PDB file of C-alpha atoms and ligand atoms in Angstrom:
ATOM      1  CA  MET G 290     -28.214   9.256-116.657  1.00 91.00           C
ATOM      2  CA  LYS G 291     -28.300   7.515-120.088  1.00 96.00           C
ATOM      3  CA  THR G 292     -26.135   4.374-120.997  1.00 97.00           C
ATOM      4  CA  VAL G 293     -24.310   4.793-124.206  1.00 98.00           C
ATOM      5  CA  PHE G 294     -22.910   1.663-125.841  1.00 98.00           C
ATOM      6  CA  ILE G 295     -20.232   2.311-128.435  1.00 98.00           C
ATOM      7  CA  THR G 296     -18.760  -0.577-130.753  1.00 99.00           C
ATOM      8  CA  GLY G 297     -15.196   0.328-132.213  1.00 98.00           C
ATOM      9  CA  ALA G 298     -14.208   2.724-129.503  1.00 98.00           C
ATOM     10  CA  THR G 299     -10.343   1.685-129.643  1.00 98.00           C
ATOM     11  CA  SER G 300      -9.993   4.083-132.497  1.00 98.00           C
ATOM     12  CA  GLY G 301     -10.946   6.856-134.876  1.00 98.00           C
ATOM     13  CA  ILE G 302     -14.717   7.833-135.095  1.00 99.00           C
ATOM     14  CA  GLY G 303     -15.654   5.714-132.110  1.00 98.00           C
ATOM     15  CA  MET G 304     -12.874   6.954-129.741  1.00 98.00           C
ATOM     16  CA  ALA G 305     -13.617  10.621-130.689  1.00 98.00           C
ATOM     17  CA  THR G 306     -17.414   9.811-129.853  1.00 98.00           C
ATOM     18  CA  ALA G 307     -16.505   8.249-126.421  1.00 97.00           C
ATOM     19  CA  LYS G 308     -14.571  11.299-125.632  1.00 96.00           C
ATOM     20  CA  LEU G 309     -17.210  13.633-126.322  1.00 96.00           C
ATOM     21  CA  PHE G 310     -19.963  11.671-124.484  1.00 96.00           C
ATOM     22  CA  ALA G 311     -17.556  11.295-121.476  1.00 94.00           C
ATOM     23  CA  ALA G 312     -17.158  14.931-121.534  1.00 91.00           C
ATOM     24  CA  ASN G 313     -20.830  15.272-120.631  1.00 85.00           C
ATOM     25  CA  ARG G 314     -21.618  13.821-117.243  1.00 76.00           C
ATOM     26  CA  ASP G 315     -25.300  12.882-118.489  1.00 89.00           C
ATOM     27  CA  PHE G 316     -23.887   9.668-119.639  1.00 94.00           C
ATOM     28  CA  ARG G 317     -22.454   6.243-118.583  1.00 95.00           C
ATOM     29  CA  LEU G 318     -20.224   4.537-121.301  1.00 96.00           C
ATOM     30  CA  VAL G 319     -20.023   0.995-122.454  1.00 97.00           C
ATOM     31  CA  LEU G 320     -16.694   1.029-124.765  1.00 98.00           C
ATOM     32  CA  CYS G 321     -16.255  -1.930-127.028  1.00 98.00           C
ATOM     33  CA  GLY G 322     -13.465  -3.179-129.360  1.00 98.00           C
ATOM     34  CA  ARG G 323     -11.142  -5.996-129.731  1.00 98.00           C
ATOM     35  CA  ARG G 324      -7.875  -4.461-128.371  1.00 98.00           C
ATOM     36  CA  HIS G 325      -8.414  -4.339-124.634  1.00 98.00           C
ATOM     37  CA  GLU G 326      -5.301  -2.361-123.893  1.00 98.00           C
ATOM     38  CA  ARG G 327      -6.550   0.338-125.941  1.00 98.00           C
ATOM     39  CA  LEU G 328      -9.827   0.288-123.964  1.00 98.00           C
ATOM     40  CA  VAL G 329      -8.022   0.325-120.872  1.00 96.00           C
ATOM     41  CA  ASP G 330      -5.731   3.441-121.905  1.00 97.00           C
ATOM     42  CA  LEU G 331      -8.809   5.198-123.179  1.00 97.00           C
ATOM     43  CA  SER G 332     -10.823   4.582-120.015  1.00 95.00           C
ATOM     44  CA  LYS G 333      -7.787   5.911-117.869  1.00 94.00           C
ATOM     45  CA  HIS G 334      -7.810   8.972-120.014  1.00 94.00           C
ATOM     46  CA  LEU G 335     -11.406   9.495-119.732  1.00 91.00           C
ATOM     47  CA  GLN G 336     -11.590   8.868-115.870  1.00 84.00           C
ATOM     48  CA  LEU G 337      -8.656  11.293-115.413  1.00 74.00           C
ATOM     49  CA  ASN G 338     -10.531  14.009-117.323  1.00 74.00           C
ATOM     50  CA  HIS G 339     -14.136  13.514-116.932  1.00 70.00           C
ATOM     51  CA  SER G 340     -16.152  10.605-116.366  1.00 67.00           C
ATOM     52  CA  GLU G 341     -15.963   7.541-113.986  1.00 69.00           C
ATOM     53  CA  GLU G 342     -18.938   5.803-115.291  1.00 88.00           C
ATOM     54  CA  ILE G 343     -17.354   3.449-117.799  1.00 94.00           C
ATOM     55  CA  LYS G 344     -17.352  -0.413-118.489  1.00 96.00           C
ATOM     56  CA  LEU G 345     -15.053  -2.000-121.133  1.00 97.00           C
ATOM     57  CA  LEU G 346     -15.924  -4.903-123.228  1.00 98.00           C
ATOM     58  CA  SER G 347     -13.446  -6.640-125.464  1.00 98.00           C
ATOM     59  CA  PHE G 348     -14.897  -8.753-128.207  1.00 98.00           C
ATOM     60  CA  ASP G 349     -15.134  -9.328-131.960  1.00 98.00           C
ATOM     61  CA  VAL G 350     -18.421  -8.351-133.522  1.00 98.00           C
ATOM     62  CA  ARG G 351     -18.180 -11.052-136.055  1.00 98.00           C
ATOM     63  CA  SER G 352     -18.975 -13.752-133.465  1.00 98.00           C
ATOM     64  CA  TYR G 353     -22.299 -13.839-132.267  1.00 98.00           C
ATOM     65  CA  GLU G 354     -21.204 -15.823-129.202  1.00 98.00           C
ATOM     66  CA  GLU G 355     -18.425 -13.443-128.326  1.00 98.00           C
ATOM     67  CA  CYS G 356     -21.162 -10.445-128.624  1.00 98.00           C
ATOM     68  CA  LYS G 357     -23.656 -12.558-126.409  1.00 98.00           C
ATOM     69  CA  LYS G 358     -21.169 -13.460-123.670  1.00 98.00           C
ATOM     70  CA  ALA G 359     -19.808  -9.599-123.439  1.00 98.00           C
ATOM     71  CA  ILE G 360     -23.245  -8.293-123.500  1.00 98.00           C
ATOM     72  CA  GLU G 361     -24.713 -10.550-120.875  1.00 98.00           C
ATOM     73  CA  SER G 362     -21.901  -9.708-118.714  1.00 98.00           C
ATOM     74  CA  LEU G 363     -23.063  -6.159-118.237  1.00 97.00           C
ATOM     75  CA  GLU G 364     -24.963  -5.640-114.831  1.00 95.00           C
ATOM     76  CA  GLY G 365     -27.042  -3.098-113.419  1.00 93.00           C
ATOM     77  CA  PRO G 366     -27.811   0.314-115.220  1.00 93.00           C
ATOM     78  CA  TYR G 367     -25.200  -0.878-118.107  1.00 96.00           C
ATOM     79  CA  ARG G 368     -27.626  -3.554-118.971  1.00 96.00           C
ATOM     80  CA  ASP G 369     -30.150  -1.073-120.043  1.00 97.00           C
ATOM     81  CA  VAL G 370     -28.532   0.637-123.087  1.00 98.00           C
ATOM     82  CA  ASP G 371     -30.319   3.745-124.065  1.00 98.00           C
ATOM     83  CA  VAL G 372     -28.056   4.629-126.998  1.00 98.00           C
ATOM     84  CA  LEU G 373     -26.418   2.059-129.313  1.00 98.00           C
ATOM     85  CA  ILE G 374     -23.847   3.414-131.587  1.00 99.00           C
ATOM     86  CA  ASN G 375     -22.755   0.624-134.332  1.00 99.00           C
ATOM     87  CA  ASN G 376     -19.656   2.171-135.354  1.00 99.00           C
ATOM     88  CA  ALA G 377     -17.263  -0.941-135.632  1.00 99.00           C
ATOM     89  CA  GLY G 378     -16.346  -1.366-139.094  1.00 98.00           C
ATOM     90  CA  LEU G 379     -13.634  -1.225-141.801  1.00 98.00           C
ATOM     91  CA  ALA G 380     -12.662  -1.648-145.404  1.00 98.00           C
ATOM     92  CA  LYS G 381     -10.241  -4.300-146.679  1.00 98.00           C
ATOM     93  CA  GLY G 382      -8.565  -3.827-149.712  1.00 98.00           C
ATOM     94  CA  LEU G 383      -9.451  -1.861-152.904  1.00 98.00           C
ATOM     95  CA  ASP G 384      -9.541  -4.277-155.966  1.00 98.00           C
ATOM     96  CA  PHE G 385     -11.612  -4.639-158.887  1.00 98.00           C
ATOM     97  CA  ILE G 386     -14.228  -7.359-158.569  1.00 98.00           C
ATOM     98  CA  HIS G 387     -12.445 -10.019-160.629  1.00 98.00           C
ATOM     99  CA  GLU G 388      -9.385  -9.613-158.713  1.00 98.00           C
ATOM    100  CA  GLY G 389     -10.802  -9.211-155.120  1.00 98.00           C
ATOM    101  CA  ASP G 390      -9.555 -11.274-152.078  1.00 98.00           C
ATOM    102  CA  LEU G 391     -12.269 -13.505-150.728  1.00 98.00           C
ATOM    103  CA  GLU G 392     -10.854 -13.169-147.301  1.00 98.00           C
ATOM    104  CA  ASP G 393     -11.247  -9.469-147.407  1.00 98.00           C
ATOM    105  CA  TRP G 394     -14.756  -9.688-148.626  1.00 98.00           C
ATOM    106  CA  GLU G 395     -15.787 -12.061-145.703  1.00 98.00           C
ATOM    107  CA  THR G 396     -14.147  -9.828-143.279  1.00 98.00           C
ATOM    108  CA  MET G 397     -16.089  -6.575-144.458  1.00 98.00           C
ATOM    109  CA  ILE G 398     -19.299  -8.531-144.596  1.00 98.00           C
ATOM    110  CA  ASP G 399     -18.834 -10.224-141.379  1.00 98.00           C
ATOM    111  CA  THR G 400     -17.815  -6.939-139.545  1.00 98.00           C
ATOM    112  CA  ASN G 401     -19.689  -4.101-141.309  1.00 98.00           C
ATOM    113  CA  LEU G 402     -23.079  -6.088-141.864  1.00 98.00           C
ATOM    114  CA  LYS G 403     -23.290  -9.052-139.486  1.00 98.00           C
ATOM    115  CA  GLY G 404     -21.560  -7.527-136.455  1.00 98.00           C
ATOM    116  CA  LEU G 405     -24.057  -4.423-136.667  1.00 99.00           C
ATOM    117  CA  LEU G 406     -26.758  -7.209-136.965  1.00 99.00           C
ATOM    118  CA  TYR G 407     -25.584  -9.334-133.905  1.00 99.00           C
ATOM    119  CA  VAL G 408     -25.079  -6.303-131.490  1.00 99.00           C
ATOM    120  CA  THR G 409     -28.590  -4.873-132.518  1.00 99.00           C
ATOM    121  CA  ARG G 410     -30.177  -8.223-132.310  1.00 98.00           C
ATOM    122  CA  LEU G 411     -28.811  -8.646-128.627  1.00 98.00           C
ATOM    123  CA  LEU G 412     -29.662  -4.878-127.437  1.00 98.00           C
ATOM    124  CA  SER G 413     -32.591  -3.963-129.167  1.00 98.00           C
ATOM    125  CA  PRO G 414     -35.199  -6.485-127.184  1.00 98.00           C
ATOM    126  CA  GLY G 415     -34.424  -4.687-124.071  1.00 98.00           C
ATOM    127  CA  MET G 416     -35.079  -1.309-125.809  1.00 98.00           C
ATOM    128  CA  VAL G 417     -38.398  -2.796-127.062  1.00 98.00           C
ATOM    129  CA  LYS G 418     -39.159  -3.983-123.527  1.00 98.00           C
ATOM    130  CA  ARG G 419     -38.565  -0.584-121.860  1.00 98.00           C
ATOM    131  CA  LYS G 420     -40.266   1.348-124.846  1.00 98.00           C
ATOM    132  CA  SER G 421     -37.184   3.605-124.972  1.00 98.00           C
ATOM    133  CA  GLY G 422     -33.822   3.607-127.045  1.00 98.00           C
ATOM    134  CA  HIS G 423     -31.874   5.073-129.854  1.00 98.00           C
ATOM    135  CA  ILE G 424     -29.681   3.188-132.535  1.00 99.00           C
ATOM    136  CA  ILE G 425     -27.227   5.300-134.423  1.00 99.00           C
ATOM    137  CA  ASN G 426     -25.608   3.270-137.255  1.00 99.00           C
ATOM    138  CA  ILE G 427     -22.330   4.634-138.937  1.00 99.00           C
ATOM    139  CA  CYS G 428     -22.704   4.277-142.544  1.00 98.00           C
ATOM    140  CA  SER G 429     -20.566   6.149-145.342  1.00 98.00           C
ATOM    141  CA  THR G 430     -20.809   8.099-148.561  1.00 98.00           C
ATOM    142  CA  ALA G 431     -19.800   4.637-149.828  1.00 98.00           C
ATOM    143  CA  GLY G 432     -23.497   3.495-148.650  1.00 98.00           C
ATOM    144  CA  LYS G 433     -24.914   6.253-151.064  1.00 98.00           C
ATOM    145  CA  GLU G 434     -22.973   5.962-154.116  1.00 98.00           C
ATOM    146  CA  VAL G 435     -20.455   3.261-155.441  1.00 98.00           C
ATOM    147  CA  TYR G 436     -17.016   3.998-156.841  1.00 97.00           C
ATOM    148  CA  PRO G 437     -14.462   1.876-158.766  1.00 98.00           C
ATOM    149  CA  LYS G 438     -12.841  -0.918-156.741  1.00 98.00           C
ATOM    150  CA  GLY G 439     -15.240   0.002-153.736  1.00 98.00           C
ATOM    151  CA  ASN G 440     -17.548  -2.980-154.819  1.00 98.00           C
ATOM    152  CA  VAL G 441     -17.911  -5.154-151.560  1.00 98.00           C
ATOM    153  CA  TYR G 442     -17.112  -2.364-149.230  1.00 98.00           C
ATOM    154  CA  CYS G 443     -19.682  -0.012-150.856  1.00 98.00           C
ATOM    155  CA  ALA G 444     -22.173  -2.919-150.745  1.00 98.00           C
ATOM    156  CA  SER G 445     -21.720  -3.638-147.107  1.00 98.00           C
ATOM    157  CA  LYS G 446     -22.610  -0.030-146.496  1.00 98.00           C
ATOM    158  CA  PHE G 447     -25.430   0.100-148.795  1.00 98.00           C
ATOM    159  CA  ALA G 448     -26.720  -2.716-146.482  1.00 98.00           C
ATOM    160  CA  VAL G 449     -26.020  -0.514-143.465  1.00 99.00           C
ATOM    161  CA  ASP G 450     -28.167   2.145-145.222  1.00 98.00           C
ATOM    162  CA  ALA G 451     -30.930  -0.119-145.983  1.00 99.00           C
ATOM    163  CA  LEU G 452     -30.923  -1.621-142.554  1.00 98.00           C
ATOM    164  CA  THR G 453     -31.033   1.841-140.832  1.00 99.00           C
ATOM    165  CA  LYS G 454     -34.318   2.403-142.800  1.00 98.00           C
ATOM    166  CA  SER G 455     -35.803  -0.964-142.310  1.00 98.00           C
ATOM    167  CA  MET G 456     -34.925  -1.063-138.427  1.00 98.00           C
ATOM    168  CA  ARG G 457     -36.629   2.415-137.994  1.00 98.00           C
ATOM    169  CA  GLN G 458     -39.752   0.929-139.577  1.00 98.00           C
ATOM    170  CA  ASP G 459     -39.677  -2.082-137.271  1.00 98.00           C
ATOM    171  CA  LEU G 460     -38.955  -0.163-134.091  1.00 98.00           C
ATOM    172  CA  TYR G 461     -40.449   3.383-134.232  1.00 98.00           C
ATOM    173  CA  SER G 462     -43.678   2.144-132.930  1.00 98.00           C
ATOM    174  CA  HIS G 463     -41.871   0.975-129.911  1.00 98.00           C
ATOM    175  CA  ASN G 464     -40.573   4.571-129.203  1.00 98.00           C
ATOM    176  CA  ILE G 465     -37.111   3.657-130.528  1.00 98.00           C
ATOM    177  CA  ARG G 466     -35.450   5.940-132.692  1.00 98.00           C
ATOM    178  CA  VAL G 467     -32.970   4.804-135.577  1.00 99.00           C
ATOM    179  CA  SER G 468     -30.643   7.214-136.850  1.00 99.00           C
ATOM    180  CA  GLN G 469     -27.447   7.220-139.193  1.00 98.00           C
ATOM    181  CA  VAL G 470     -24.402   9.210-139.811  1.00 99.00           C
ATOM    182  CA  ALA G 471     -22.812   8.785-143.282  1.00 98.00           C
ATOM    183  CA  PRO G 472     -19.464  10.331-143.479  1.00 98.00           C
ATOM    184  CA  GLY G 473     -17.107  10.947-146.486  1.00 98.00           C
ATOM    185  CA  HIS G 474     -13.219  10.703-145.632  1.00 98.00           C
ATOM    186  CA  VAL G 475     -12.381  10.985-142.342  1.00 98.00           C
ATOM    187  CA  GLU G 476      -8.763  11.350-140.906  1.00 98.00           C
ATOM    188  CA  GLU G 477      -7.508  10.722-137.304  1.00 97.00           C
ATOM    189  CA  THR G 478      -8.532   7.192-137.904  1.00 98.00           C
ATOM    190  CA  GLU G 479      -6.970   3.769-138.753  1.00 98.00           C
ATOM    191  CA  PHE G 480      -9.433   3.307-141.700  1.00 98.00           C
ATOM    192  CA  ALA G 481      -6.812   3.747-144.669  1.00 98.00           C
ATOM    193  CA  LEU G 482      -4.105   1.797-142.845  1.00 98.00           C
ATOM    194  CA  ASN G 483      -6.442  -1.117-142.309  1.00 98.00           C
ATOM    195  CA  ARG G 484      -7.683  -0.817-145.923  1.00 98.00           C
ATOM    196  CA  PHE G 485      -4.228  -1.190-147.114  1.00 98.00           C
ATOM    197  CA  ASP G 486      -3.096  -3.987-144.728  1.00 97.00           C
ATOM    198  CA  GLY G 487      -0.727  -1.369-142.827  1.00 98.00           C
ATOM    199  CA  ASP G 488       1.128  -0.162-145.627  1.00 98.00           C
ATOM    200  CA  ALA G 489       1.686   3.331-144.384  1.00 97.00           C
ATOM    201  CA  GLU G 490       2.635   4.805-147.939  1.00 97.00           C
ATOM    202  CA  LYS G 491      -0.586   3.534-149.465  1.00 97.00           C
ATOM    203  CA  ALA G 492      -2.537   4.951-146.624  1.00 98.00           C
ATOM    204  CA  LYS G 493      -1.375   8.483-147.365  1.00 97.00           C
ATOM    205  CA  ILE G 494      -4.720   9.527-148.855  1.00 97.00           C
ATOM    206  CA  TYR G 495      -5.213  12.761-147.082  1.00 97.00           C
ATOM    207  CA  GLN G 496      -2.183  14.645-147.939  1.00 96.00           C
ATOM    208  CA  ASP G 497      -3.586  16.804-150.791  1.00 97.00           C
ATOM    209  CA  PHE G 498      -7.074  17.639-149.329  1.00 98.00           C
ATOM    210  CA  ASN G 499      -8.707  18.478-145.988  1.00 98.00           C
ATOM    211  CA  PRO G 500     -11.123  15.474-145.124  1.00 98.00           C
ATOM    212  CA  LEU G 501     -13.235  15.475-141.899  1.00 98.00           C
ATOM    213  CA  LYS G 502     -11.599  15.011-138.659  1.00 98.00           C
ATOM    214  CA  SER G 503     -12.869  12.050-136.444  1.00 98.00           C
ATOM    215  CA  SER G 504     -14.243  14.744-134.099  1.00 98.00           C
ATOM    216  CA  ASP G 505     -16.391  16.226-136.660  1.00 98.00           C
ATOM    217  CA  VAL G 506     -18.327  13.034-137.102  1.00 99.00           C
ATOM    218  CA  ALA G 507     -18.350  12.632-133.285  1.00 98.00           C
ATOM    219  CA  GLU G 508     -20.266  15.896-133.102  1.00 98.00           C
ATOM    220  CA  ALA G 509     -22.855  14.735-135.581  1.00 98.00           C
ATOM    221  CA  ILE G 510     -23.191  11.568-133.514  1.00 98.00           C
ATOM    222  CA  TYR G 511     -23.606  13.601-130.332  1.00 98.00           C
ATOM    223  CA  TRP G 512     -25.956  16.049-131.806  1.00 98.00           C
ATOM    224  CA  ILE G 513     -28.382  13.296-133.100  1.00 98.00           C
ATOM    225  CA  ALA G 514     -28.179  11.582-129.655  1.00 98.00           C
ATOM    226  CA  THR G 515     -29.091  14.767-127.658  1.00 97.00           C
ATOM    227  CA  ARG G 516     -31.995  15.976-129.503  1.00 98.00           C
ATOM    228  CA  PRO G 517     -35.350  16.179-127.665  1.00 98.00           C
ATOM    229  CA  ALA G 518     -37.170  12.820-127.346  1.00 97.00           C
ATOM    230  CA  HIS G 519     -39.825  13.840-129.973  1.00 98.00           C
ATOM    231  CA  VAL G 520     -37.146  14.485-132.646  1.00 98.00           C
ATOM    232  CA  ASN G 521     -35.513  11.748-134.685  1.00 98.00           C
ATOM    233  CA  ILE G 522     -32.764  12.796-137.026  1.00 98.00           C
ATOM    234  CA  GLN G 523     -32.878  10.120-139.589  1.00 98.00           C
ATOM    235  CA  ASP G 524     -29.640  10.601-141.591  1.00 98.00           C
ATOM    236  CA  ILE G 525     -26.652  12.880-141.785  1.00 98.00           C
ATOM    237  CA  LEU G 526     -24.534  12.925-144.695  1.00 98.00           C
ATOM    238  CA  LEU G 527     -21.459  14.834-144.353  1.00 98.00           C
ATOM    239  CA  MET G 528     -18.067  15.423-146.099  1.00 98.00           C
ATOM    240  CA  GLY G 529     -15.273  17.725-145.972  1.00 98.00           C
ATOM    241  CA  THR G 530     -15.599  20.962-147.975  1.00 98.00           C
ATOM    242  CA  GLN G 531     -13.005  19.681-150.543  1.00 98.00           C
ATOM    243  CA  GLN G 532     -15.065  16.815-151.168  1.00 98.00           C
ATOM    244  CA  ALA G 533     -18.257  16.775-153.267  1.00 98.00           C
ATOM    245  CA  LEU G 534     -18.891  13.005-154.134  1.00 97.00           C
ATOM    246  CA  SER G 535     -17.050   9.740-153.412  1.00 94.00           C
ATOM    247  CA  GLY G 536     -14.827  10.281-156.475  1.00 92.00           C
ATOM    248  CA  LEU G 537     -14.973  14.095-156.532  1.00 97.00           C
ATOM    249  CA  ILE G 538     -12.183  15.328-154.292  1.00 98.00           C
ATOM    250  CA  ASP G 539     -10.264  18.794-154.801  1.00 98.00           C
ATOM    251  CA  ARG G 540      -6.622  17.482-154.290  1.00 97.00           C
ATOM    252  CA  THR G 541      -5.049  20.670-154.918  1.00 97.00           C
ATOM    253  CA  GLY G 542      -3.717  20.960-151.505  1.00 97.00           C
ATOM    254  CA  ARG G 543      -4.991  20.994-148.025  1.00 97.00           C
ATOM    255  CA  ARG G 544      -6.967  24.251-147.903  1.00 96.00           C
ATOM    256  CA  PHE G 545      -7.641  24.651-144.291  1.00 93.00           C
ATOM    257  CA  ASP G 546      -4.555  23.596-142.153  1.00 88.00           C
TER     258      ASP G 546
HETATM  259  P1  NDP H 842     -10.848   2.888-137.399  1.00 52.92           P
HETATM  260  O1  NDP H 842     -10.033   1.827-138.113  1.00 52.92           O
HETATM  261  O2  NDP H 842      -9.941   4.038-136.702  1.00 52.92           O
HETATM  262  O3  NDP H 842     -11.886   2.095-136.347  1.00 52.92           O
HETATM  263  C1  NDP H 842     -12.472   1.127-136.426  1.00 52.92           C
HETATM  264  C2  NDP H 842     -12.956   0.510-135.171  1.00 52.92           C
HETATM  265  O4  NDP H 842     -13.683  -0.543-135.554  1.00 52.92           O
HETATM  266  C3  NDP H 842     -11.852   0.281-134.188  1.00 52.92           C
HETATM  267  O5  NDP H 842     -12.113   0.504-132.945  1.00 52.92           O
HETATM  268  C4  NDP H 842     -11.863  -1.356-134.289  1.00 52.92           C
HETATM  269  O6  NDP H 842     -11.479  -1.863-132.984  1.00 52.92           O
HETATM  270  C5  NDP H 842     -13.381  -1.694-134.611  1.00 52.92           C
HETATM  271  N1  NDP H 842     -13.341  -2.828-135.227  1.00 52.92           N
HETATM  272  C6  NDP H 842     -12.926  -3.249-136.480  1.00 52.92           C
HETATM  273  N2  NDP H 842     -13.136  -4.488-136.546  1.00 52.92           N
HETATM  274  C7  NDP H 842     -13.812  -5.223-135.565  1.00 52.92           C
HETATM  275  C8  NDP H 842     -14.402  -6.427-135.045  1.00 52.92           C
HETATM  276  N3  NDP H 842     -14.343  -7.540-135.844  1.00 52.92           N
HETATM  277  N4  NDP H 842     -14.934  -6.448-133.730  1.00 52.92           N
HETATM  278  C9  NDP H 842     -14.945  -5.320-132.896  1.00 52.92           C
HETATM  279  N5  NDP H 842     -14.493  -4.234-133.351  1.00 52.92           N
HETATM  280  C10 NDP H 842     -14.053  -3.978-134.616  1.00 52.92           C
HETATM  281  O7  NDP H 842     -11.794   3.543-138.448  1.00 52.92           O
HETATM  282  P2  NDP H 842     -12.928   4.616-138.209  1.00 52.92           P
HETATM  283  O8  NDP H 842     -12.817   5.240-137.023  1.00 52.92           O
HETATM  284  O9  NDP H 842     -12.744   5.402-139.657  1.00 52.92           O
HETATM  285  O10 NDP H 842     -14.169   3.701-138.692  1.00 52.92           O
HETATM  286  C11 NDP H 842     -15.344   3.585-137.997  1.00 52.92           C
HETATM  287  C12 NDP H 842     -16.729   3.465-138.918  1.00 52.92           C
HETATM  288  O11 NDP H 842     -16.733   4.739-139.692  1.00 52.92           O
HETATM  289  C13 NDP H 842     -16.671   2.440-139.669  1.00 52.92           C
HETATM  290  O12 NDP H 842     -17.923   1.655-139.688  1.00 52.92           O
HETATM  291  C14 NDP H 842     -16.027   2.842-141.162  1.00 52.92           C
HETATM  292  O13 NDP H 842     -16.548   1.947-142.152  1.00 52.92           O
HETATM  293  C15 NDP H 842     -16.852   4.133-141.034  1.00 52.92           C
HETATM  294  N6  NDP H 842     -16.335   5.247-141.989  1.00 52.92           N
HETATM  295  C16 NDP H 842     -15.171   5.524-141.965  1.00 52.92           C
HETATM  296  C17 NDP H 842     -14.772   6.629-142.781  1.00 52.92           C
HETATM  297  C18 NDP H 842     -13.399   7.058-142.928  1.00 52.92           C
HETATM  298  O14 NDP H 842     -12.882   7.686-144.070  1.00 52.92           O
HETATM  299  N7  NDP H 842     -12.597   6.929-141.827  1.00 52.92           N
HETATM  300  C19 NDP H 842     -15.619   7.294-143.733  1.00 52.92           C
HETATM  301  C20 NDP H 842     -17.161   6.908-143.600  1.00 52.92           C
HETATM  302  C21 NDP H 842     -17.471   5.659-142.904  1.00 52.92           C
HETATM  303  P3  NDP H 842     -10.462  -3.146-132.772  1.00 52.92           P
HETATM  304  O15 NDP H 842      -9.589  -3.181-134.011  1.00 52.92           O
HETATM  305  O16 NDP H 842      -9.810  -2.812-131.500  1.00 52.92           O
HETATM  306  O17 NDP H 842     -11.441  -4.300-132.725  1.00 52.92           O
HETATM  307  C1  8X3 H 843     -14.894   5.437-145.957  1.00 52.92           C
HETATM  308  C2  8X3 H 843     -15.095   6.505-147.137  1.00 52.92           C
HETATM  309  O1  8X3 H 843     -14.745   6.764-149.746  1.00 52.92           O
HETATM  310  O2  8X3 H 843     -13.123   5.425-148.454  1.00 52.92           O
HETATM  311  O3  8X3 H 843     -16.319   4.831-145.712  1.00 52.92           O
HETATM  312  O4  8X3 H 843     -15.626   4.583-148.933  1.00 52.92           O
HETATM  313  S1  8X3 H 843     -14.572   5.745-148.754  1.00 52.92           S
END
């Protein structure tokens, strides 16, 4: 049975991914996020429906000390993480560079870039020691192309794209696969609500086109993680059919509802 460690499992893509892995009894799960009650509710839901092999870790990925304490609290087979899914992340604000909010910039860089690095730094030595492991980073179309006012969020996701490639070069000879999923717009997430600081009106960005659903991204992650040991899917770039580029979206109405 493999141990799967998912950051950002309290919502959106991470939660959908946790549900998909839990539906398959070949996995034990370590589910992470700051909102402990969310993790408890999710774990109750998953245990009722499928799996009883779940550990919950509440910590802020922006703090190396919190990451370390949480990861060091894992015992037995939960310590030996086979699949790390670096999913925790967010956008804050949508502003021209000369009007950007410094606190938003710090939050995105600390979460999307440093958080991913901290968790990877703590879990990858065990993978190297065991000569086995798989790291799947959640990037974005924003890590492939920039768009107006996307500046710092895009930069943080370009950094994820660079790290995915670089980590693979560092780890492949240790039998560790490094993969990435880069989605376009995804609904059934709190992404837009967080970006606009809880402003529900501004967050209504999916009303006139069909984006991906969180479960679509979860399926891509799950597929990557379940390929035979000799296969590494390096990168999946996926968008809803009504999206062609970050800034090219057919907003003439939701076509597939
Ligand atoms: P959600 O807001 O629904 O989920 C984000 C998750 O990240 C939550 O579980 C949240 O948990 C966690 N998180 C955020 N900050 C921290 C932190 N400091 N410490 C620990 N956990 C944190 O958004 P998505 O599901 O959409 O986002 C998941 C990933 O997908 C992100 O990396 C995002 O950039 C990426 N993405 C999203 C797209 C979209 O359109 N939705 C498109 C492309 C990529 P908690 O708040 O409980 O800590
Ligand atoms: C989320 C997609 O286009 O809002 O990563 O940056 S976008």
